[in-house]
XYZ file of C-alpha atoms in Angstrom:
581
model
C 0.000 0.000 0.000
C 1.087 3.612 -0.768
C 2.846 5.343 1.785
C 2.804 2.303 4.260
C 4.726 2.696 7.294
C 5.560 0.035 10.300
C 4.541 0.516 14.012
C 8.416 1.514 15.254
C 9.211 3.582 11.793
C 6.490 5.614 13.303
C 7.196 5.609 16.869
C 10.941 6.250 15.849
C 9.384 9.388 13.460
C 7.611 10.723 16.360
C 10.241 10.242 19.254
C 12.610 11.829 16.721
C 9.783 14.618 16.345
C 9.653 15.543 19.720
C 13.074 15.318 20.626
C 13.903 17.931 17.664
C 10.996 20.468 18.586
C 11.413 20.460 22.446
C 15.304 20.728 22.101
C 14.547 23.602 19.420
C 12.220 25.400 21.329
C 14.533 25.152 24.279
C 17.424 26.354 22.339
C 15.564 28.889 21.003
C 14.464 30.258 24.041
C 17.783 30.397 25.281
C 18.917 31.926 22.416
C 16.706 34.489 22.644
C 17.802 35.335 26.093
C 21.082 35.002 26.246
C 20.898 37.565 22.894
C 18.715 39.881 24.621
C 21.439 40.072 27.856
C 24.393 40.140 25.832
C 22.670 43.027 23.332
C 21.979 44.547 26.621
C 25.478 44.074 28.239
C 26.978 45.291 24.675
C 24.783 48.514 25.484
C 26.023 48.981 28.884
C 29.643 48.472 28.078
C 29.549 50.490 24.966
C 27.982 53.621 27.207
C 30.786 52.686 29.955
C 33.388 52.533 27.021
C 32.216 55.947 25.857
C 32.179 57.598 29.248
C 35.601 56.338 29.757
C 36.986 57.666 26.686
C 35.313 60.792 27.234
C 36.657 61.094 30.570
C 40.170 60.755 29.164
C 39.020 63.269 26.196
C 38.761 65.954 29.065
C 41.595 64.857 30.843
C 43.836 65.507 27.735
C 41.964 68.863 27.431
C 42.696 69.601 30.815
C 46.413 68.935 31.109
C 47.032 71.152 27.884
C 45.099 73.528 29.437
C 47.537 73.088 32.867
C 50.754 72.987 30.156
C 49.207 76.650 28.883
C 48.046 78.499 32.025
C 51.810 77.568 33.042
C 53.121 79.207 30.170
C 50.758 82.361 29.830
C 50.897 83.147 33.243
C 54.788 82.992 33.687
C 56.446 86.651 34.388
C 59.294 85.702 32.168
C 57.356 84.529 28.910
C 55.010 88.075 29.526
C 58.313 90.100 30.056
C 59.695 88.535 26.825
C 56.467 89.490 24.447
C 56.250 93.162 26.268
C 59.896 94.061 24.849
C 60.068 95.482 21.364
C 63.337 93.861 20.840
C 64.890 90.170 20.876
C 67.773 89.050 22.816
C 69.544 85.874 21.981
C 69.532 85.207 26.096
C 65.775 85.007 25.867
C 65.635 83.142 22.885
C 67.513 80.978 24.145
C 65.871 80.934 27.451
C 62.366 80.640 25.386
C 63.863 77.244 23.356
C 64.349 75.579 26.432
C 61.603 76.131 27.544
C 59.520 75.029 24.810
C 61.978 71.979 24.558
C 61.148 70.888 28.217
C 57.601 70.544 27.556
C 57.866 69.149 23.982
C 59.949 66.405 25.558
C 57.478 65.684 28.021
C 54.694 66.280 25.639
C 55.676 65.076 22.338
C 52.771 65.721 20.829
C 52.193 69.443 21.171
C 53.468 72.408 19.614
C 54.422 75.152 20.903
C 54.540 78.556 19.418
C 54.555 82.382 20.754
C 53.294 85.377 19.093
C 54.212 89.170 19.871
C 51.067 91.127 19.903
C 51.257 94.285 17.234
C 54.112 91.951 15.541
C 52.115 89.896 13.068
C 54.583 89.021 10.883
C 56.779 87.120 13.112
C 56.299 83.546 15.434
C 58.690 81.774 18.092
C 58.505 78.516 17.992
C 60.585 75.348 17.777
C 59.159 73.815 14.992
C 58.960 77.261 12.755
C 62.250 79.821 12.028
C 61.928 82.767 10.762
C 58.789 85.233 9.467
C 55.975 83.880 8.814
C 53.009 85.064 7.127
C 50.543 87.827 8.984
C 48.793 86.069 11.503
C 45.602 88.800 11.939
C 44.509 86.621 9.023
C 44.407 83.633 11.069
C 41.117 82.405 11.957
C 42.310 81.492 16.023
C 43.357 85.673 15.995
C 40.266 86.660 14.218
C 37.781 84.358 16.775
C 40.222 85.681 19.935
C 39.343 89.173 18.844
C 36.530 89.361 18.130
C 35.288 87.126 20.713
C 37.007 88.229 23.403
C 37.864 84.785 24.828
C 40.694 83.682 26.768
C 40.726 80.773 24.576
C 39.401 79.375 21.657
C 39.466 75.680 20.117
C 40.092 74.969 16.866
C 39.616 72.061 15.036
C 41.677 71.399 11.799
C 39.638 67.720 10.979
C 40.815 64.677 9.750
C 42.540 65.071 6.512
C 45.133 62.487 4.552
C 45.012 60.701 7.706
C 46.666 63.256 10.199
C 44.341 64.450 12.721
C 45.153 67.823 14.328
C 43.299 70.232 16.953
C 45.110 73.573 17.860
C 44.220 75.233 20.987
C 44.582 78.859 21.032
C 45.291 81.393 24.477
C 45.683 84.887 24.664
C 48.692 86.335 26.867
C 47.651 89.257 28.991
C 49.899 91.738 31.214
C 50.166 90.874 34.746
C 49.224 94.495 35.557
C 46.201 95.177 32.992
C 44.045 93.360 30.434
C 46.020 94.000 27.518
C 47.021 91.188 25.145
C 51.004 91.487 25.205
C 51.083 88.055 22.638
C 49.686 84.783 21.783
C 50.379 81.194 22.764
C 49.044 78.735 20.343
C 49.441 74.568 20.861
C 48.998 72.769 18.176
C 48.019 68.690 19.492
C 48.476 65.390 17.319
C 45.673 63.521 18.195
C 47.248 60.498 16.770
C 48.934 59.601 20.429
C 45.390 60.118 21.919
C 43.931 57.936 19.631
C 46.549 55.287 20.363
C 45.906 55.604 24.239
C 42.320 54.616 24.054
C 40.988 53.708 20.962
C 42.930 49.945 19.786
C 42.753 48.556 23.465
C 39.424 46.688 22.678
C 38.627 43.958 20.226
C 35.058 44.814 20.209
C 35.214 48.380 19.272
C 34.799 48.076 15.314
C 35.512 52.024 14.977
C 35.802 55.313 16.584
C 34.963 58.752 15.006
C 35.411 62.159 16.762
C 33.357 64.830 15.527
C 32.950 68.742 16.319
C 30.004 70.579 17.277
C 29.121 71.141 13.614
C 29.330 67.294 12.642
C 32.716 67.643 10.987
C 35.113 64.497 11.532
C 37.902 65.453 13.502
C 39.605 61.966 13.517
C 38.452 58.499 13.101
C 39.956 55.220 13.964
C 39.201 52.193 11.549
C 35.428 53.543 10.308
C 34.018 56.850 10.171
C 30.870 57.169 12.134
C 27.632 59.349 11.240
C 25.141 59.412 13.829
C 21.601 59.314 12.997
C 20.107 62.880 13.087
C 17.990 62.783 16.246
C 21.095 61.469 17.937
C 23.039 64.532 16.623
C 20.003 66.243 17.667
C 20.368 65.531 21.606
C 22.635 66.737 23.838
C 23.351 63.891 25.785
C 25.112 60.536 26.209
C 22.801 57.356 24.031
C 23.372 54.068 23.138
C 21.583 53.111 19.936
C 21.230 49.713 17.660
C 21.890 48.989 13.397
C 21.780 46.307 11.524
C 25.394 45.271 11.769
C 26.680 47.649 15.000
C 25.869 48.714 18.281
C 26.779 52.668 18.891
C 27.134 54.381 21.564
C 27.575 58.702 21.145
C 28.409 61.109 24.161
C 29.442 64.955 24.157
C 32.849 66.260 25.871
C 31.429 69.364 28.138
C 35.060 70.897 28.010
C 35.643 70.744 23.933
C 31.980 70.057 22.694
C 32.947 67.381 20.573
C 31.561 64.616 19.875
C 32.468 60.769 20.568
C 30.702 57.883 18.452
C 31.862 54.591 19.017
C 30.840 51.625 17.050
C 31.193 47.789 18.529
C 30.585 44.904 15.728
C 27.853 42.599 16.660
C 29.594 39.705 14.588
C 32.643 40.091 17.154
C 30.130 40.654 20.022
C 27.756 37.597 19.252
C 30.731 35.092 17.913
C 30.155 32.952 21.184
C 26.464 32.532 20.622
C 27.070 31.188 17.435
C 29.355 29.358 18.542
C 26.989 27.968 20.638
C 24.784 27.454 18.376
C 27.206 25.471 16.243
C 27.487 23.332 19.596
C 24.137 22.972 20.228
C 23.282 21.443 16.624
C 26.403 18.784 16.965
C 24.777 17.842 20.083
C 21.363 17.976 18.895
C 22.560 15.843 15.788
C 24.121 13.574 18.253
C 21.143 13.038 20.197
C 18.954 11.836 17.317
C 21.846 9.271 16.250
C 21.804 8.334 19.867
C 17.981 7.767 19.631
C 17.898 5.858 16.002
C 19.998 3.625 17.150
C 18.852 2.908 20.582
C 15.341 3.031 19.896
C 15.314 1.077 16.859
C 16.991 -2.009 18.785
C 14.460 -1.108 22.011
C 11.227 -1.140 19.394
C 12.579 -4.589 17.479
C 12.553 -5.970 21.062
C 9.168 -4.785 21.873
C 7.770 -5.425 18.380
C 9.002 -9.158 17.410
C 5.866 -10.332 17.864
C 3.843 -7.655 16.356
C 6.114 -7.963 12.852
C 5.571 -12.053 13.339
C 1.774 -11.678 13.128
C 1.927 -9.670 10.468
C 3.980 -11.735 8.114
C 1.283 -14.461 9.196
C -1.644 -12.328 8.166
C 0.232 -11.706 4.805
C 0.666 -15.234 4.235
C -3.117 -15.335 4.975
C -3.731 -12.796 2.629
C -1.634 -15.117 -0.316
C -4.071 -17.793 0.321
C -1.676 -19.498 2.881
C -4.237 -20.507 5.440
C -2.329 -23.395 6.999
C -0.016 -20.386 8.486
C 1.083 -21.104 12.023
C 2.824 -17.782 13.740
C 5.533 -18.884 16.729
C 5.769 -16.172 19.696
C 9.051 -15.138 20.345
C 8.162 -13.964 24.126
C 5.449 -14.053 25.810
C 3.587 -10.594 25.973
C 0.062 -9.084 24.970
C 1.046 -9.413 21.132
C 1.334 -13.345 22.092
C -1.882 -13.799 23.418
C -2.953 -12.216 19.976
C -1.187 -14.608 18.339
C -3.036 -17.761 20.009
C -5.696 -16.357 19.056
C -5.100 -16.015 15.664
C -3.793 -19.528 15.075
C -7.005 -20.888 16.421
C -8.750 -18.576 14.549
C -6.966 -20.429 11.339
C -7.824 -23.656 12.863
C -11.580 -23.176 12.774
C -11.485 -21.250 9.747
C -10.042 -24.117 7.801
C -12.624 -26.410 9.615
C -15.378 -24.017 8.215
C -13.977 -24.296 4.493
C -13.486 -27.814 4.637
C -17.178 -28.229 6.127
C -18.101 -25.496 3.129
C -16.733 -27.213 0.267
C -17.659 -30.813 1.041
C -21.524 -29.005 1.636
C -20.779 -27.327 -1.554
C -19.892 -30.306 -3.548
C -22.860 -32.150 -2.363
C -25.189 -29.225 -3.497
C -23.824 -29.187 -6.965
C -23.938 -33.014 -7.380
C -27.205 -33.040 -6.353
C -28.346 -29.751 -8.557
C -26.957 -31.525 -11.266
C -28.863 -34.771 -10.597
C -32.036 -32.761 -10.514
C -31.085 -31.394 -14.240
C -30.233 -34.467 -15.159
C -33.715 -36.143 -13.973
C -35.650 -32.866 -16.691
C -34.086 -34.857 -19.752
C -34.487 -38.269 -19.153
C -38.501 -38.629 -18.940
C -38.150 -36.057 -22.326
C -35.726 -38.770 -23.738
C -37.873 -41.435 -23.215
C -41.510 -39.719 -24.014
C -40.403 -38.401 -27.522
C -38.664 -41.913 -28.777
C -41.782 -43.429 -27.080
C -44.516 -41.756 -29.354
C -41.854 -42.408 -32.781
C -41.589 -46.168 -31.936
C -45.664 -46.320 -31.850
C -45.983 -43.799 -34.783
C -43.415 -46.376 -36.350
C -45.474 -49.876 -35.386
C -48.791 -47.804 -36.414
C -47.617 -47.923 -40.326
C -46.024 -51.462 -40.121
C -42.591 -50.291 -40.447
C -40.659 -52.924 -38.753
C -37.319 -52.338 -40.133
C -37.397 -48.926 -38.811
C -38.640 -49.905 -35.697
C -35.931 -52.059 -35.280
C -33.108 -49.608 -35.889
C -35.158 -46.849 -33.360
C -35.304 -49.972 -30.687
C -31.151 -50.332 -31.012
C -30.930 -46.694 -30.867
C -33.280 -46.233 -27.691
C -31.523 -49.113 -26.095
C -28.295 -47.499 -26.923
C -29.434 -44.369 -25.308
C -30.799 -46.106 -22.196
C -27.858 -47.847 -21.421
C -25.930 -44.183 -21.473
C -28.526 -42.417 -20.016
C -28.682 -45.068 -17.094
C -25.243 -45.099 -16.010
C -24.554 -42.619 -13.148
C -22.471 -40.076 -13.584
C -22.040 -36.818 -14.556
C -19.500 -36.809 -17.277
C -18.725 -38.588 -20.472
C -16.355 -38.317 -23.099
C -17.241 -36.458 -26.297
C -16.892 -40.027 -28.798
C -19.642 -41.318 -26.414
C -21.949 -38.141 -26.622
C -21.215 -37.943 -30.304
C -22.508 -41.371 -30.751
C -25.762 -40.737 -28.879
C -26.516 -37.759 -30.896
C -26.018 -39.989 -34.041
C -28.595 -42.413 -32.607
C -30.810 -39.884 -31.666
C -30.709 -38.319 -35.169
C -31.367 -41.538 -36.580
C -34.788 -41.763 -34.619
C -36.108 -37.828 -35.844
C -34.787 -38.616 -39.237
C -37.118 -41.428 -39.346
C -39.655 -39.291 -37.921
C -39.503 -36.555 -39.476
C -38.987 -38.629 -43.117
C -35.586 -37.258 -44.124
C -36.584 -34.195 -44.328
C -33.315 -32.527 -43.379
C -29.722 -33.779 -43.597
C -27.029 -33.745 -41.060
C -23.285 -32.853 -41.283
C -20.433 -33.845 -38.960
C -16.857 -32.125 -38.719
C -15.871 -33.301 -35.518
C -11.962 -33.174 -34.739
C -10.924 -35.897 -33.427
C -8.016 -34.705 -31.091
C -11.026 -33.712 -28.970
C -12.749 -37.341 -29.725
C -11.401 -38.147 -25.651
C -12.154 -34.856 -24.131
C -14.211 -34.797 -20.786
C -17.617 -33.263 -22.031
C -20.761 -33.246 -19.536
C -23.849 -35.536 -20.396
C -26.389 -34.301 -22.261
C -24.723 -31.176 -23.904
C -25.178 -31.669 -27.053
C -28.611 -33.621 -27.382
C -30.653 -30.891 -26.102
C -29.189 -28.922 -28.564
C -29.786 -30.883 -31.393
C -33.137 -31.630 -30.588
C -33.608 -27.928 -29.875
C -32.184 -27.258 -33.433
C -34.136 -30.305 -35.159
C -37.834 -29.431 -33.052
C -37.376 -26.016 -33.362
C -35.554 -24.526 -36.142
C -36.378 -27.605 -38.531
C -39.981 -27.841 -38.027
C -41.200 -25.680 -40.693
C -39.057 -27.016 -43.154
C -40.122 -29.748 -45.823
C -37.052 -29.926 -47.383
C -33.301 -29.108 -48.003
C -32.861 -28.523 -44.384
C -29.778 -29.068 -42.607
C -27.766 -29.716 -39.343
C -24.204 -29.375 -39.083
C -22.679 -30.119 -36.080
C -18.962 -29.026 -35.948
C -16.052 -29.629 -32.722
C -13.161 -28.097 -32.918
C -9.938 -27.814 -30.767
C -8.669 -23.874 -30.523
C -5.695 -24.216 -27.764
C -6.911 -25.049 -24.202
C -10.742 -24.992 -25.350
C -12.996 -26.822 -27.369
C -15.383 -24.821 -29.771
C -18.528 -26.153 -30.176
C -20.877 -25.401 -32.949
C -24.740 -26.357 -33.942
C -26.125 -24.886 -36.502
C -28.925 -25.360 -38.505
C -30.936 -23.253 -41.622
C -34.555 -23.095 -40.302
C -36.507 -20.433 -39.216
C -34.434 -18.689 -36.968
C -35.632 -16.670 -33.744
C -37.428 -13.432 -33.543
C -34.617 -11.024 -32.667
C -37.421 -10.054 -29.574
C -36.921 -13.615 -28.742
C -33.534 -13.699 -28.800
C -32.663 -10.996 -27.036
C -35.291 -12.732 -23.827
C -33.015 -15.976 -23.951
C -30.037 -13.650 -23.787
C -31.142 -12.216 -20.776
C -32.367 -15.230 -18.984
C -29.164 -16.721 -19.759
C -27.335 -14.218 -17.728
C -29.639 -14.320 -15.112
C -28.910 -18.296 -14.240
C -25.188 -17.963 -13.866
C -25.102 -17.474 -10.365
C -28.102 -19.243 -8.295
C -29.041 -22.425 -11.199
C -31.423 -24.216 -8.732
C -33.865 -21.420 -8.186
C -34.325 -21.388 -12.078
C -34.890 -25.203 -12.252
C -38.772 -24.814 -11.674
C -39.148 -22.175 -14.556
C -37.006 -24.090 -16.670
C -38.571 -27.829 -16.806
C -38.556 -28.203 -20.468
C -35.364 -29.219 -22.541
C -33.196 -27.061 -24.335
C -30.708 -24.668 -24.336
C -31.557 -23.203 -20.215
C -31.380 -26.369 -18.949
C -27.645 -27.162 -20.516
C -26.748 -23.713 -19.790
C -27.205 -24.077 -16.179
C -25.546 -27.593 -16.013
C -22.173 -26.572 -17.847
C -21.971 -23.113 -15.900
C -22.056 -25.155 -12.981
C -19.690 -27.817 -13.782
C -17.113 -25.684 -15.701
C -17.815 -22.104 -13.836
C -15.755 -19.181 -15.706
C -14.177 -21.311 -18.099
C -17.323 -21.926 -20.053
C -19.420 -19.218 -22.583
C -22.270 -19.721 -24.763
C -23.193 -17.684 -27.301
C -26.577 -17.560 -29.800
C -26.662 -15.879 -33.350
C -29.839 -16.430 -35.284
C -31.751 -14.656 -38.134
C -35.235 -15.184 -39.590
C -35.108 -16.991 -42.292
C -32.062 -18.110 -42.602
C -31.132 -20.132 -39.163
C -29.950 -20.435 -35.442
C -26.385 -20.989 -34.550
C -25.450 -21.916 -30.769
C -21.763 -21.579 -30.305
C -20.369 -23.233 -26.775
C -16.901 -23.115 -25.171
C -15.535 -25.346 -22.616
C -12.242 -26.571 -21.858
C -9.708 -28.887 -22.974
C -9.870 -31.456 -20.466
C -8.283 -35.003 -21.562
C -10.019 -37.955 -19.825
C -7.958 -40.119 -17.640
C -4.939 -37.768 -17.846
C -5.191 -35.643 -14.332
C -5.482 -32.483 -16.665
C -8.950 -31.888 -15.584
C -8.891 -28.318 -13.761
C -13.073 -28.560 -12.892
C -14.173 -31.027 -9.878
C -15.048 -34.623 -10.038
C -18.605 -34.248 -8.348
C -19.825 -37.918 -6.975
C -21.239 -39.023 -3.895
C-alpha cells in the first residue's frame, strides 16, 4: 500500500519529532535570552566605554590647558612678548623652555606670538617670518570674541588628525594682550591611548560641534540625526553595529563609538554550532537505541503480520511462533485458532458445496431423461402404427443405446460417447420426421477423448431439429462441428430453419445471464429441454471457463456456439471437480 509505514518507523518518526521540537524550542528560548542580555550588556559596556573615553578626552583637554596656564601666566614669557626687541639670552631661554615641555609632551606644539608683531612667530618647529597672523582664523575668533581661549579644530585630513588650541597672553598688571600662545596637538597619540585597546570596538569617530570628523579610527561614524540632535550621552542599535555617542562638556565634541555585533555575538554562534552537533548527536543516539528497544518490543507484532500476509496469499495453513510471551502473544493464540476453525469451516463449506452441486446436477439431469424417453416413445408407436418394422428395429437399437448411457450414473462422459448418442438420436427424428433434413459432422478428433458433460449436445440438437427444422419440408440441414482452438474446445450447432425473432432472442439472452449465479432457483421455470437447462448444467460444472453464445436470423437459421475446456479424460489435466457421492 502507498505510503505504508511500520509501528516503530512511526514511533521512531515521532520520538525523533519531539526530541527535535522540544530541544529547538529550548534552544531557542535560550537563544533568545542570552541575545537579549548580551545586546543589553553590549549597550552597557559600549555607554561605559564611551564615558571612559570621554573622561580621558577631558583629561587631555585639561592637562594642555595646565601645560598653557603655566606658560601664559609665567612673568618671564610676559616680560619677553612686552619688549620690542629680541635678545639671543631670551631666545635661548624661550627654546628651552619650549623643549622641556615638547619632551614631556611630544605631541604638542608650541609657538609664541608678539602682539602688534604679526609678521613674526617663536617657535621650535617654525624659524623665521611667517606670514601675517591677523589673518588667522584662532586671531580673528580671539578678537573678536574676546575669549581667553578658543578651540580649533583642523579635521581629519590624509590621515593626520590635528586640533590647535589657542590662548591669549595678557599683562600681569592690565588686560592687555602682550602676545599669543598657540598649541597645536596630534591627536594620533590620543587615539593610540584609548581607541585599539578593545577587540570589540569596530571604529571610533570624533566629531565637532558642527558634525565635521575630527579623527576616526578604523570607520568613520555618522550618527543618525535625532542622535546629533540631543545633547546627551545614548546608546543606539543597526543592523550590523551597536553605537554608543556622548558629548565632551570641556571641547563640545563629539564621541561615536561603534562595537561589531559579529565580534560581540561570535560565542552565541558558537553555541549554536554546539548545540546542533549535540542535537545531531542526540537523534543518532535515539535511532539507534530506539530502533533495537522497538525490534525488542515489536518481534511479535512484525511475526503476526507476516502471518496475516501469508493469509492474505491464500496461505491458510499459516502457524505464527511467539518469540516472548507478551500481549502481542496472546494475539497470536488467538489467531492460530482462529486459522484452525477457519479451515474447519472451508473444509465443512466445500464438502456441503460439492454435495449441493452433485445433487443440482442430478435434478437437471432427472428434466431430460422422462423427455428422452416420451419423444422416442410416441416415434416407436408412430413407427409400429404404419407397419414399419425395419425402422422400428433400428429406433429400438438406438433407444436401447441411449438407455444404457442415459442409465449409467455419472455426470461426465467423453465427447466419442456423446457424439454417438446424438447420431442415434438423429437416426430416430430422421425417421420421424422422413428425411426431411440432412445432417453434417466435422468433428476433430483430437477432442474425440475430451471430458464433455452428459447431455450437452442432445438438447441442442433436438432444440435445433424441433425447433428450427420444423417448418421445413425440405433441403434442411444440421451441421454439427467440434473443434480444438488451444486449451478450449469450440462447439458449434447450426442449422438453416426459421431462426428466432430477434425479440426472442434478445429474452433468452437475458435469462441466460440471469442463471449464472443461483441455477437451482431457475430449475422450476425451466422444466422443459433445451438450451436453459444445458446452460445451467455446464456453468455449474465448468464455472468461468465456459461461454455460450446464440446468433440467429429469420429466415435463414440459429447458430449456438459453446466453449468449454480442454480437459483429456484419464490424464489428471482436468482443472473442474469430479462431483460424486
Amino acid at each position: 500500500m502507498k505510503g505504508k509505514r511500520s509501528l516503530t518507523h512511526k514511533f521512531i518518526r515521532y520520538l525523533i519529532l519531539v526530541i527535535l521540537v522540544s530541544n529547538c524550542l529550548m534552544f531557542l528560548f535560550q537563544y533568545v535570552i542570552t541575545r537579549r542580555n548580551m545586546k543589553r550588556q553590549s549597550m552597557e559596556m559600549g555607554l561605559d566605554l564611551m564615558k571612559s573615553n570621554l573622561t580621558m578626552i577631558e583629561q587631555r583637554f585639561e592637562n594642555i590647558d595646565n601645560v598653557a596656564y603655566s606658560l601664559i601666566y609665567n612673568r618671564e614669557i610676559i616680560r619677553f612678548l612686552k619688549n620690542d626687541t629680541v635678545k639671543a639670552a631670551d631666545l635661548n631661554w624661550l627654546n628651552g623652555v619650549e623643549s622641556l615641555y615638547y619632551n614631556s609632551h611630544p605631541d604638542m606644539q608650541l609657538s609664541f606670538y608678539k602682539a602688534g608683531k604679526y609678521g613674526s612667530v617663536y617657535s621650535l618647529m617654525q624659524a623665521g617670518d611667517i606670514e601675517d597672523y591677523r589673518y588667522k582664523k584662532w586671531y580673528q575668533e580671539l578678537l573678536w570674541t574676546g575669549k581667553e581661549k578658543i578651540l580649533l579644530s583642523g579635521g581629519a585630513q590624509n590621515e593626520e588628525f590635528m586640533v590647535s588650541v589657542a590662548y591669549r597672553i595678557n599683562d600681569v598688571y592690565s588686560d592687555d594682550a602682550v602676545g599669543y600662545l598657540k598649541i597645536d596637538v596630534d591627536l594620533e597619540m590620543l587615539k593610540k591611548s584609548f581607541l585599539h585597546n578593545y577587540s570589540q570596538v569596530a571604529g571610533t569617530t570624533i566629531l565637532d560641534e558642527q558634525g565635521k570628523v575630527l579623527f576616526y579610527d578604523k570607520l568613520v561614524i555618522q550618527p543618525e540625526t535625532e542622535m546629533m540632535a540631543k545633547e546627551e550621552r545614548g546608546v543606539y542599535e543597526t543592523k550590523e553595529y551597536i553605537m554608543s555617542c556622548g558629548i565632551s562638556q570641556s571641547t563640545g565634541w563629539r564621541l561615536c563609538m561603534a562595537m561589531s555585533k559579529e565580534e560581540l555575538f561570535r560565542n552565541q554562534y558558537m553555541l549554536i554550532r554546539t548545540l546542533l552537533i549535540v542535537l545531531a548527536s542526540i537523534v543518532l543516539i535515539t535511532l539507534l537505541v530506539s530502533g533495537k528497544f522497538f525490534n525488542i518490543i515489536t518481534v511479535n507484532y512484525k511475526r503476526l503480520v507476516k502471518g496475516m500476509e501469508e493469509v492474505k496469499e491464500g496461505n491458510l495453513l499459516a502457524v505464527v511462533e511467539a518469540d516472548t510471551q507478551d500481549e502481542i502473544s496472546l494475539l497470536i493464540l488467538e489467531f492460530n485458532e482462529m486459522l484452525l476453525k477457519l479451515n474447519e469451516l472451508i473444509r465443512t463449506v466445500e464438502a456441503k458445496q460439492a454435495l449441493l452441486k452433485e445433487a443440482e446436477i442430478k435434478a437437471l439431469q432427472q428434466q431430460i431423461n422422462p423427455h428422452f424417453m416420451h419423444n422416442i416413445m410416441e416415434t416407436i408407436m408412430g413407427l409400429a402404427s404404419e407397419g414399419m418394422d425395419r425402422e422400428v428395429i433400428e429406433v429400438s437399437e438406438c433407444m436401447s443405446s441411449m438407455l444404457r448411457y442415459n442409465t449409467r450414473f455419472e455426470n461426465t462422459t467423453t465427447l466419442r460417447e456423446e457424439v454417438e448418442q446424438i447420431q442415434n438420436y438423429v437416426k430416430v427424428l430422421k425417421v420421424r420426421f422422413e428425411d426431411r433434413f440432412e445432417v453434417f459432422y466435422d468433428i476433430d478428433q483430437e477432442c474425440m477423448d475430451c471430458v464433455i458433460v452428459k447431455f450437452t449436445l442432445q438438447p441442442l440438437v433436438e432444440n435445433a431439429i424441433s425447433h428450427g427444422l420444423s417448418g421445413v419440408w425440405k433441403d434442411g440441414m444440421l451441421r454439427v462441428r467440434v473443434k480444438r482452438e488451444e486449451d478450449t474446445i469450440s462447439i458449434l450447432i447450426y442449422d438453416n430453419g426459421t431462426g428466432i425473432k430477434p425479440e426472442h432472442l434478445e429474452e433468452m439472452r437475458v435469462r441466460l445471464e440471469e442463471t449464472t449465479e443461483r441455477p437451482l432457483e431457475y430449475i422450476d421455470q425451466y422444466k422443459s429441454l433445451g438450451i436453459l437447462n444445458v446452460h445451467l448444467r455446464l456453468r455449474m460444472y465448468y464455472g468461468e471457463k465456459y461461454s455460450i453464445e446464440i446468433f440467429s436470423k429469420l429466415g435463414k437459421g440459429t447458430c449456438f456456439s459453446l466453449k468449454i475446456p480442454f480437459l483429456l479424460a484419464g490424464t489428471g489435466q482436468t482443472d473442474v471437480p469430479e462431483l460424486s457421492v
